[in-house]
mmCIF file of C-alpha atoms in Angstrom:
data_model
loop_
_atom_site.group_PDB
_atom_site.id
_atom_site.type_symbol
_atom_site.label_atom_id
_atom_site.label_comp_id
_atom_site.label_asym_id
_atom_site.label_seq_id
_atom_site.Cartn_x
_atom_site.Cartn_y
_atom_site.Cartn_z
ATOM 1 C CA MET A 1 -122.386 95.968 56.522
ATOM 2 C CA SER A 2 -120.171 93.001 57.310
ATOM 3 C CA VAL A 3 -117.486 94.006 59.789
ATOM 4 C CA ARG A 4 -114.829 92.482 57.557
ATOM 5 C CA ASN A 5 -115.955 94.686 54.681
ATOM 6 C CA ALA A 6 -116.217 97.691 56.985
ATOM 7 C CA THR A 7 -112.626 97.238 58.113
ATOM 8 C CA THR A 8 -111.479 97.248 54.506
ATOM 9 C CA VAL A 9 -113.253 100.552 53.862
ATOM 10 C CA LYS A 10 -111.528 102.419 56.723
ATOM 11 C CA VAL A 11 -108.425 103.655 54.948
ATOM 12 C CA THR A 12 -107.408 107.201 55.885
ATOM 13 C CA THR A 13 -103.667 107.464 55.342
ATOM 14 C CA THR A 14 -101.165 106.555 52.653
ATOM 15 C CA THR A 15 -99.575 103.983 54.951
ATOM 16 C CA GLN A 16 -102.912 102.342 55.627
ATOM 17 C CA ALA A 17 -103.696 102.356 51.904
ATOM 18 C CA ALA A 18 -100.388 100.619 51.162
ATOM 19 C CA GLU A 19 -101.128 98.015 53.819
ATOM 20 C CA VAL A 20 -104.550 97.353 52.324
ATOM 21 C CA VAL A 21 -103.010 96.874 48.866
ATOM 22 C CA ILE A 22 -100.478 94.421 50.329
ATOM 23 C CA VAL A 23 -103.286 92.522 52.041
ATOM 24 C CA ALA A 24 -105.259 92.592 48.773
ATOM 25 C CA HIS A 25 -102.464 90.934 46.797
ATOM 26 C CA PHE A 26 -101.811 88.508 49.640
ATOM 27 C CA SER A 27 -105.488 87.520 49.531
ATOM 28 C CA LEU A 28 -105.233 86.885 45.783
ATOM 29 C CA VAL A 29 -102.131 84.745 46.339
ATOM 30 C CA LEU A 30 -104.060 82.759 48.949
ATOM 31 C CA VAL A 31 -106.874 82.128 46.475
ATOM 32 C CA ILE A 32 -104.517 80.891 43.752
ATOM 33 C CA VAL A 33 -102.059 78.952 45.906
ATOM 34 C CA GLY A 34 -104.785 77.621 48.211
ATOM 35 C CA THR A 35 -106.890 76.335 45.336
ATOM 36 C CA VAL A 36 -103.906 74.586 43.735
ATOM 37 C CA PHE A 37 -102.599 73.145 47.020
ATOM 38 C CA ASN A 38 -105.972 71.850 48.174
ATOM 39 C CA LEU A 39 -106.759 70.309 44.789
ATOM 40 C CA ILE A 40 -103.383 68.540 44.862
ATOM 41 C CA THR A 41 -104.144 67.374 48.404
ATOM 42 C CA PHE A 42 -107.550 66.043 47.384
ATOM 43 C CA PHE A 43 -106.295 64.179 44.310
ATOM 44 C CA SER A 44 -103.290 62.805 46.212
ATOM 45 C CA LEU A 45 -105.612 61.412 48.882
ATOM 46 C CA CYS A 46 -107.667 59.754 46.144
ATOM 47 C CA GLN A 47 -104.707 57.784 44.758
ATOM 48 C CA SER A 48 -104.427 54.001 45.125
ATOM 49 C CA ARG A 49 -102.251 54.225 48.243
ATOM 50 C CA PHE A 50 -105.134 55.930 50.067
ATOM 51 C CA ARG A 51 -108.107 54.133 48.573
ATOM 52 C CA ASP A 52 -108.479 51.630 51.395
ATOM 53 C CA THR A 53 -110.795 53.759 53.514
ATOM 54 C CA LYS A 54 -111.963 50.709 55.438
ATOM 55 C CA THR A 55 -108.520 50.537 57.032
ATOM 56 C CA ARG A 56 -108.187 54.320 57.498
ATOM 57 C CA PRO A 57 -111.647 55.895 57.228
ATOM 58 C CA VAL A 58 -110.234 59.207 58.519
ATOM 59 C CA LEU A 59 -109.244 59.828 54.891
ATOM 60 C CA HIS A 60 -112.894 60.694 54.190
ATOM 61 C CA TYR A 61 -112.567 63.658 56.548
ATOM 62 C CA MET A 62 -109.256 64.745 55.036
ATOM 63 C CA ARG A 63 -110.637 64.754 51.488
ATOM 64 C CA THR A 64 -113.742 66.696 52.500
ATOM 65 C CA ILE A 65 -111.669 69.278 54.366
ATOM 66 C CA ALA A 66 -109.536 69.839 51.264
ATOM 67 C CA ILE A 67 -112.688 70.859 49.372
ATOM 68 C CA SER A 68 -114.066 73.010 52.201
ATOM 69 C CA ASP A 69 -110.715 74.805 52.482
ATOM 70 C CA ILE A 70 -111.025 75.824 48.820
ATOM 71 C CA LEU A 71 -114.516 77.240 49.411
ATOM 72 C CA MET A 72 -113.193 79.224 52.389
ATOM 73 C CA LEU A 73 -110.981 81.328 50.116
ATOM 74 C CA TYR A 74 -113.716 82.659 47.812
ATOM 75 C CA GLY A 75 -115.808 84.643 50.280
ATOM 76 C CA TRP A 76 -114.535 87.540 52.376
ATOM 77 C CA ASN A 77 -110.950 86.669 51.518
ATOM 78 C CA PHE A 78 -111.519 87.212 47.787
ATOM 79 C CA ASP A 79 -113.381 90.472 48.463
ATOM 80 C CA HIS A 80 -110.261 91.690 50.327
ATOM 81 C CA TYR A 81 -108.642 91.681 46.879
ATOM 82 C CA ILE A 82 -111.583 92.757 44.721
ATOM 83 C CA TYR A 83 -112.549 95.921 46.605
ATOM 84 C CA PRO A 84 -109.150 97.657 47.022
ATOM 85 C CA MET A 85 -108.122 96.863 43.441
ATOM 86 C CA TYR A 86 -111.402 97.362 41.546
ATOM 87 C CA GLY A 87 -113.618 99.371 43.890
ATOM 88 C CA PHE A 88 -116.530 96.963 44.338
ATOM 89 C CA TYR A 89 -117.453 93.955 46.439
ATOM 90 C CA LEU A 90 -118.105 90.697 44.637
ATOM 91 C CA GLN A 91 -120.675 90.009 47.344
ATOM 92 C CA ARG A 92 -122.652 93.093 46.229
ATOM 93 C CA THR A 93 -122.653 92.645 42.455
ATOM 94 C CA THR A 94 -126.015 90.853 42.271
ATOM 95 C CA LEU A 95 -128.684 89.682 44.677
ATOM 96 C CA SER A 96 -127.916 86.022 44.021
ATOM 97 C CA ALA A 97 -124.169 86.583 44.530
ATOM 98 C CA CYS A 98 -124.920 88.360 47.809
ATOM 99 C CA LYS A 99 -127.054 85.503 49.111
ATOM 100 C CA PHE A 100 -124.668 82.762 48.024
ATOM 101 C CA LEU A 101 -121.459 84.406 49.266
ATOM 102 C CA SER A 102 -123.074 85.475 52.551
ATOM 103 C CA PHE A 103 -124.103 81.853 53.050
ATOM 104 C CA LEU A 104 -120.653 80.572 52.040
ATOM 105 C CA ASN A 105 -118.845 82.929 54.457
ATOM 106 C CA TYR A 106 -120.417 81.081 57.386
ATOM 107 C CA PHE A 107 -121.222 77.622 56.047
ATOM 108 C CA ALA A 108 -117.679 76.804 54.893
ATOM 109 C CA PRO A 109 -115.782 77.693 58.098
ATOM 110 C CA GLN A 110 -118.338 76.091 60.411
ATOM 111 C CA SER A 111 -118.374 72.839 58.428
ATOM 112 C CA SER A 112 -114.572 72.825 58.264
ATOM 113 C CA ALA A 113 -114.269 73.286 62.037
ATOM 114 C CA TRP A 114 -116.639 70.443 62.892
ATOM 115 C CA LEU A 115 -115.007 68.088 60.428
ATOM 116 C CA ARG A 116 -111.794 68.731 62.357
ATOM 117 C CA ILE A 117 -113.559 67.965 65.639
ATOM 118 C CA PHE A 118 -114.577 64.558 64.336
ATOM 119 C CA ILE A 119 -111.068 63.989 62.986
ATOM 120 C CA SER A 120 -109.820 64.537 66.539
ATOM 121 C CA LEU A 121 -112.473 62.121 67.830
ATOM 122 C CA ASP A 122 -111.465 59.528 65.237
ATOM 123 C CA ARG A 123 -107.781 59.831 66.207
ATOM 124 C CA TYR A 124 -108.584 59.533 69.905
ATOM 125 C CA LEU A 125 -110.727 56.427 69.418
ATOM 126 C CA SER A 126 -108.201 54.823 67.052
ATOM 127 C CA LEU A 127 -105.408 55.188 69.614
ATOM 128 C CA SER A 128 -107.378 54.456 72.766
ATOM 129 C CA ARG A 129 -109.487 51.486 71.639
ATOM 130 C CA LEU A 130 -108.237 48.079 70.562
ATOM 131 C CA HIS A 131 -111.363 47.501 68.499
ATOM 132 C CA ARG A 132 -113.187 49.840 66.181
ATOM 133 C CA THR A 133 -116.156 51.824 67.419
ATOM 134 C CA TRP A 134 -119.216 53.054 65.539
ATOM 135 C CA PHE A 135 -117.417 56.347 64.853
ATOM 136 C CA SER A 136 -114.494 54.571 63.175
ATOM 137 C CA ASP A 137 -116.481 52.735 60.527
ATOM 138 C CA SER A 138 -116.104 54.031 56.973
ATOM 139 C CA LYS A 139 -119.835 54.085 56.194
ATOM 140 C CA HIS A 140 -120.649 55.754 59.485
ATOM 141 C CA ILE A 141 -118.028 58.442 58.865
ATOM 142 C CA LEU A 142 -119.717 59.251 55.550
ATOM 143 C CA ILE A 143 -122.975 59.602 57.501
ATOM 144 C CA ILE A 144 -121.249 61.947 59.977
ATOM 145 C CA ILE A 145 -119.831 64.082 57.147
ATOM 146 C CA ALA A 146 -123.230 64.284 55.449
ATOM 147 C CA SER A 147 -124.877 65.178 58.767
ATOM 148 C CA ILE A 148 -122.376 68.003 59.402
ATOM 149 C CA ILE A 149 -122.930 69.429 55.926
ATOM 150 C CA ILE A 150 -126.736 69.189 56.184
ATOM 151 C CA PHE A 151 -126.823 70.721 59.677
ATOM 152 C CA PHE A 152 -124.766 73.777 58.750
ATOM 153 C CA PHE A 153 -126.550 74.109 55.432
ATOM 154 C CA PHE A 154 -129.881 74.539 57.214
ATOM 155 C CA LEU A 155 -128.360 76.606 60.044
ATOM 156 C CA ASN A 156 -127.286 79.182 57.442
ATOM 157 C CA PHE A 157 -130.125 78.642 54.965
ATOM 158 C CA HIS A 158 -131.813 81.873 56.090
ATOM 159 C CA PHE A 159 -129.239 83.765 53.974
ATOM 160 C CA PHE A 160 -131.059 82.550 50.869
ATOM 161 C CA ILE A 161 -134.451 83.721 52.168
ATOM 162 C CA TYR A 162 -134.213 86.713 54.492
ATOM 163 C CA THR A 163 -130.918 88.448 53.674
ATOM 164 C CA CYS A 164 -129.774 90.699 50.846
ATOM 165 C CA TYR A 165 -132.157 93.138 49.199
ATOM 166 C CA TYR A 166 -132.026 96.131 46.864
ATOM 167 C CA ASN A 167 -131.835 99.629 48.327
ATOM 168 C CA ARG A 168 -133.899 102.416 46.760
ATOM 169 C CA SER A 169 -130.758 103.464 44.904
ATOM 170 C CA GLY A 170 -130.626 100.042 43.239
ATOM 171 C CA THR A 171 -127.540 98.827 45.137
ATOM 172 C CA VAL A 172 -127.424 95.538 47.009
ATOM 173 C CA ASN A 173 -127.725 95.664 50.786
ATOM 174 C CA ILE A 174 -126.107 92.655 52.496
ATOM 175 C CA ASN A 175 -128.168 92.919 55.701
ATOM 176 C CA SER A 176 -131.474 91.320 56.628
ATOM 177 C CA LEU A 177 -134.940 92.880 56.847
ATOM 178 C CA LEU A 178 -135.969 90.301 59.457
ATOM 179 C CA PHE A 179 -133.305 90.881 62.148
ATOM 180 C CA LYS A 180 -129.996 92.639 62.745
ATOM 181 C CA LEU A 181 -127.748 90.275 60.828
ATOM 182 C CA TYR A 182 -124.404 91.783 61.850
ATOM 183 C CA PRO A 183 -123.031 91.253 64.416
ATOM 184 C CA THR A 184 -125.755 88.780 65.513
ATOM 185 C CA TRP A 185 -124.626 86.052 63.142
ATOM 186 C CA ASP A 186 -120.993 86.757 63.941
ATOM 187 C CA TYR A 187 -121.784 85.661 67.516
ATOM 188 C CA VAL A 188 -123.352 82.456 66.179
ATOM 189 C CA ASN A 189 -120.333 81.900 63.947
ATOM 190 C CA LEU A 190 -117.961 82.478 66.842
ATOM 191 C CA ALA A 191 -119.685 79.736 68.813
ATOM 192 C CA PHE A 192 -119.812 77.160 66.002
ATOM 193 C CA TYR A 193 -116.530 78.018 64.276
ATOM 194 C CA ASN A 194 -114.316 78.702 67.290
ATOM 195 C CA PHE A 195 -115.548 78.318 70.867
ATOM 196 C CA LEU A 196 -117.185 74.881 70.681
ATOM 197 C CA PRO A 197 -114.444 73.490 68.389
ATOM 198 C CA LEU A 198 -111.866 75.018 70.755
ATOM 199 C CA ILE A 199 -113.257 73.084 73.717
ATOM 200 C CA TRP A 200 -113.689 69.779 71.893
ATOM 201 C CA MET A 201 -110.354 69.867 70.055
ATOM 202 C CA ILE A 202 -108.412 70.624 73.239
ATOM 203 C CA ILE A 203 -110.107 67.757 75.095
ATOM 204 C CA LEU A 204 -109.755 65.213 72.277
ATOM 205 C CA ASN A 205 -106.245 66.207 71.196
ATOM 206 C CA SER A 206 -105.060 66.065 74.798
ATOM 207 C CA GLY A 207 -106.213 62.451 74.821
ATOM 208 C CA VAL A 208 -104.523 61.807 71.457
ATOM 209 C CA ILE A 209 -101.216 63.263 72.705
ATOM 210 C CA TYR A 210 -101.455 61.189 75.895
ATOM 211 C CA HIS A 211 -101.831 57.967 73.915
ATOM 212 C CA LEU A 212 -99.083 58.950 71.444
ATOM 213 C CA ILE A 213 -96.692 59.447 74.366
ATOM 214 C CA ASN A 214 -97.704 56.064 75.768
ATOM 215 C CA LEU A 215 -97.009 54.460 72.396
ATOM 216 C CA ARG A 216 -93.422 55.698 72.492
ATOM 217 C CA ARG A 217 -92.888 54.377 76.012
ATOM 218 C CA THR A 218 -94.521 50.992 75.533
ATOM 219 C CA THR A 219 -92.244 48.153 74.464
ATOM 220 C CA SER A 220 -94.883 45.764 73.157
ATOM 221 C CA LEU A 221 -96.889 48.000 70.879
ATOM 222 C CA GLN A 222 -100.180 47.006 69.332
ATOM 223 C CA ASN A 223 -100.021 46.961 65.516
ATOM 224 C CA SER A 224 -103.561 48.304 65.325
ATOM 225 C CA ARG A 225 -102.380 51.427 67.122
ATOM 226 C CA ILE A 226 -98.978 51.800 65.483
ATOM 227 C CA GLN A 227 -100.607 52.216 62.071
ATOM 228 C CA HIS A 228 -102.424 55.317 63.305
ATOM 229 C CA ARG A 229 -99.408 57.031 64.829
ATOM 230 C CA ALA A 230 -97.984 58.986 61.879
ATOM 231 C CA ILE A 231 -101.294 60.284 60.587
ATOM 232 C CA SER A 232 -102.373 61.156 64.150
ATOM 233 C CA ILE A 233 -99.302 63.352 64.680
ATOM 234 C CA THR A 234 -100.068 65.149 61.398
ATOM 235 C CA LEU A 235 -103.693 65.780 62.300
ATOM 236 C CA VAL A 236 -102.904 66.916 65.856
ATOM 237 C CA ILE A 237 -100.603 69.583 64.388
ATOM 238 C CA THR A 238 -103.253 70.756 61.920
ATOM 239 C CA THR A 239 -105.991 71.005 64.549
ATOM 240 C CA PHE A 240 -103.823 72.974 66.987
ATOM 241 C CA LEU A 241 -102.802 75.352 64.199
ATOM 242 C CA PHE A 242 -106.501 75.767 63.479
ATOM 243 C CA LEU A 243 -107.053 77.048 66.995
ATOM 244 C CA ILE A 244 -104.028 79.353 66.998
ATOM 245 C CA MET A 245 -104.633 80.908 63.586
ATOM 246 C CA THR A 246 -108.432 81.245 63.413
ATOM 247 C CA VAL A 247 -109.574 82.250 66.898
ATOM 248 C CA PRO A 248 -107.927 85.748 66.983
ATOM 249 C CA ALA A 249 -109.652 86.892 63.765
ATOM 250 C CA SER A 250 -113.094 85.606 64.744
ATOM 251 C CA VAL A 251 -112.915 87.154 68.212
ATOM 252 C CA GLY A 252 -111.486 90.406 66.854
ATOM 253 C CA PHE A 253 -114.107 90.934 64.147
ATOM 254 C CA THR A 254 -116.937 90.001 66.524
ATOM 255 C CA PHE A 255 -116.044 92.147 69.548
ATOM 256 C CA PHE A 256 -113.355 94.637 68.469
ATOM 257 C CA CYS A 257 -114.212 95.487 64.857
ATOM 258 C CA CYS A 258 -113.660 99.232 65.441
ATOM 259 C CA SER A 259 -110.426 98.973 67.454
ATOM 260 C CA ASN A 260 -107.370 98.332 65.289
ATOM 261 C CA GLY A 261 -107.926 97.771 61.580
ATOM 262 C CA ASN A 262 -104.295 96.872 60.903
ATOM 263 C CA LEU A 263 -104.240 94.184 63.568
ATOM 264 C CA LEU A 264 -107.563 92.774 62.375
ATOM 265 C CA ARG A 265 -106.271 92.546 58.808
ATOM 266 C CA ILE A 266 -103.239 90.592 60.078
ATOM 267 C CA PHE A 267 -105.512 88.248 62.030
ATOM 268 C CA ASP A 268 -107.720 87.766 58.970
ATOM 269 C CA CYS A 269 -104.687 86.909 56.847
ATOM 270 C CA MET A 270 -103.688 84.339 59.477
ATOM 271 C CA LEU A 271 -107.156 82.802 59.402
ATOM 272 C CA TYR A 272 -107.233 82.301 55.639
ATOM 273 C CA THR A 273 -103.585 81.264 55.509
ATOM 274 C CA TYR A 274 -104.465 78.328 57.737
ATOM 275 C CA HIS A 275 -106.771 76.959 55.042
ATOM 276 C CA VAL A 276 -103.838 76.827 52.616
ATOM 277 C CA LEU A 277 -101.518 74.886 54.926
ATOM 278 C CA SER A 278 -102.826 71.325 54.650
ATOM 279 C CA PHE A 279 -100.645 70.476 51.667
ATOM 280 C CA PRO A 280 -97.288 71.711 53.096
ATOM 281 C CA LEU A 281 -98.108 70.227 56.522
ATOM 282 C CA TYR A 282 -98.901 66.842 54.989
ATOM 283 C CA MET A 283 -95.710 67.020 52.932
ATOM 284 C CA ILE A 284 -93.597 67.724 56.020
ATOM 285 C CA THR A 285 -95.183 65.404 58.579
ATOM 286 C CA PHE A 286 -96.995 62.638 56.657
ATOM 287 C CA ASP A 287 -94.515 60.308 54.935
ATOM 288 C CA GLU A 288 -97.046 58.378 52.860
ATOM 289 C CA PHE A 289 -98.595 61.542 51.487
ATOM 290 C CA ARG A 290 -95.168 62.878 50.516
ATOM 291 C CA GLN A 291 -94.287 59.607 48.799
ATOM 292 C CA GLU A 292 -97.577 59.540 46.914
ATOM 293 C CA PHE A 293 -97.145 63.135 45.771
ATOM 294 C CA ILE A 294 -93.625 62.397 44.501
ATOM 295 C CA SER A 295 -95.009 59.331 42.726
ATOM 296 C CA MET A 296 -97.616 61.497 41.006
ATOM 297 C CA ILE A 297 -95.048 64.100 39.952
ATOM 298 C CA PHE A 298 -92.658 61.550 38.462
ATOM 299 C CA CYS A 299 -95.431 59.262 37.183
ATOM 300 C CA LYS A 300 -94.150 56.354 39.239
ATOM 301 C CA LYS A 301 -96.086 53.455 40.613
ATOM 302 C CA ASN A 302 -96.527 53.119 44.355
ATOM 303 C CA GLY A 303 -94.383 50.047 44.402
ATOM 304 C CA GLN A 304 -91.331 52.016 43.321
ATOM 305 C CA LEU A 305 -91.371 54.078 46.500
ATOM 306 C CA PRO A 306 -91.145 52.111 49.731
ATOM 307 C CA SER A 307 -93.731 52.884 52.379
ATOM 308 C CA THR A 308 -92.171 53.583 55.759
ATOM 309 C CA THR A 309 -95.226 54.374 57.879
ATOM 310 C CA LYS A 310 -98.927 53.881 57.950
#
């Protein structure tokens, strides 16, 4: 049994039951709000103001992350609503649903984390180099995105082959006949979703922050670097929030799944809440995104709203 599902089952008191119901409705809100927010983010980033990906190829990463953040909300998070309210797990309805959702629960977060690593790399190179590198070319970024997706697809492909089978009673078992799936794959997920991204994001974002500070102190600024400043600040904030809000849940469910169910549910809510935050964070910190969104809402052309930053 997945430790996240097991934690949901352990309800012994009225207070705990009330907390689970609150978490259930919160999970449903995350699904609805997160889907809407991330779709708005994706379509906003596809508008004419952001179509010049040769100038800012990092937009490819941002669009892809918006889609992966939607997928994140339909695995364990959705089951946190389905089971307390209706008494069954969506993951256990059919064999095909079990295989697909088991795959999605690991593929989506791992891909999302490594896309954010390469965003941090792109920001560091954009601020530290006067000329573009191989990693800053639009076509090469599409290759990187495709490579990340393919790698994690095959890393988790075993879910379609070796996991999920019918018990003698006719119910779906989410484990594997080949090896002990849980918590073995939780350890793998912890490495690819948290620990390795943690190391790389701290290193790269430290370099980004260093160069952003230098930009403020330098009197004769390079235009090629100024244009990356606003979007870099936005993406540094999102990557640091990623570390703060996702690591506790992954560590907790991997090593302390039987300790404190209430605390683990809070950590899990934090994790999935992070994948809803791109839209409000972009609205607050990224001027061009905010202007483009307002233009969409009021059906105005880009020219009617002055651009203040790049």
